[in-house]
Amino acid sequence: AGIRRISAGNYGGKLGPFLFHLREIMV
């Protein structure tokens, strides 16, 4: 839930693409 919340808050920021890739690895 924590990561999902962070990704939702930074999807439109610089960490958007990074967190998106991170989620693919974790999932």
XYZ file of N, CA and C in Angstrom:
81
model
N 0.849 -1.206 0.000
C 0.000 0.000 0.000
C 0.876 1.245 0.000
N 2.005 1.180 0.710
C 2.899 2.331 0.791
C 3.464 2.706 -0.566
N 3.961 1.697 -1.277
C 4.551 1.950 -2.593
C 3.481 2.439 -3.562
N 2.304 1.867 -3.452
C 1.221 2.253 -4.346
C 0.843 3.716 -4.116
N 0.889 4.122 -2.860
C 0.555 5.502 -2.510
C 1.630 6.464 -3.019
N 2.879 6.060 -2.888
C 3.991 6.895 -3.345
C 3.956 7.037 -4.865
N 3.758 5.931 -5.561
C 3.733 5.969 -7.023
C 2.605 6.861 -7.517
N 1.465 6.809 -6.836
C 0.318 7.621 -7.233
C 0.626 9.103 -7.054
N 1.459 9.421 -6.060
C 1.779 10.816 -5.789
C 2.895 11.343 -6.680
N 3.670 10.442 -7.296
C 4.810 10.874 -8.104
C 4.688 10.455 -9.572
N 3.549 9.917 -9.956
C 3.380 9.480 -11.342
C 3.548 10.634 -12.311
N 3.107 11.855 -11.887
C 3.211 13.019 -12.757
C 4.530 13.750 -12.572
N 5.398 13.228 -11.696
C 6.671 13.892 -11.425
C 7.838 13.194 -12.100
N 9.030 13.507 -11.658
C 10.237 12.924 -12.250
C 10.344 11.434 -11.933
N 9.788 11.030 -10.783
C 9.900 9.629 -10.377
C 8.826 8.757 -11.011
N 7.991 9.345 -11.834
C 6.917 8.595 -12.488
C 7.430 7.354 -13.204
N 8.268 7.546 -14.230
C 8.784 6.401 -14.999
C 9.581 5.429 -14.134
N 10.330 5.953 -13.169
C 11.150 5.107 -12.310
C 10.286 4.206 -11.447
N 9.271 4.781 -10.808
C 8.406 3.991 -9.938
C 7.574 3.012 -10.747
N 7.230 3.400 -11.972
C 6.453 2.500 -12.817
C 7.270 1.248 -13.112
N 8.543 1.427 -13.428
C 9.432 0.304 -13.709
C 9.655 -0.513 -12.441
N 9.749 0.180 -11.312
C 9.965 -0.489 -10.033
C 8.790 -1.404 -9.714
N 7.581 -0.931 -10.003
C 6.388 -1.742 -9.736
C 6.383 -2.986 -10.610
N 6.844 -2.853 -11.851
C 6.877 -4.015 -12.744
C 7.804 -5.086 -12.188
N 8.917 -4.658 -11.616
C 9.875 -5.613 -11.051
C 9.290 -6.294 -9.811
N 8.655 -5.518 -8.947
C 8.104 -6.061 -7.703
C 6.896 -6.947 -7.971
N 6.112 -6.592 -8.946
C 4.936 -7.394 -9.283
C 5.393 -8.479 -10.217
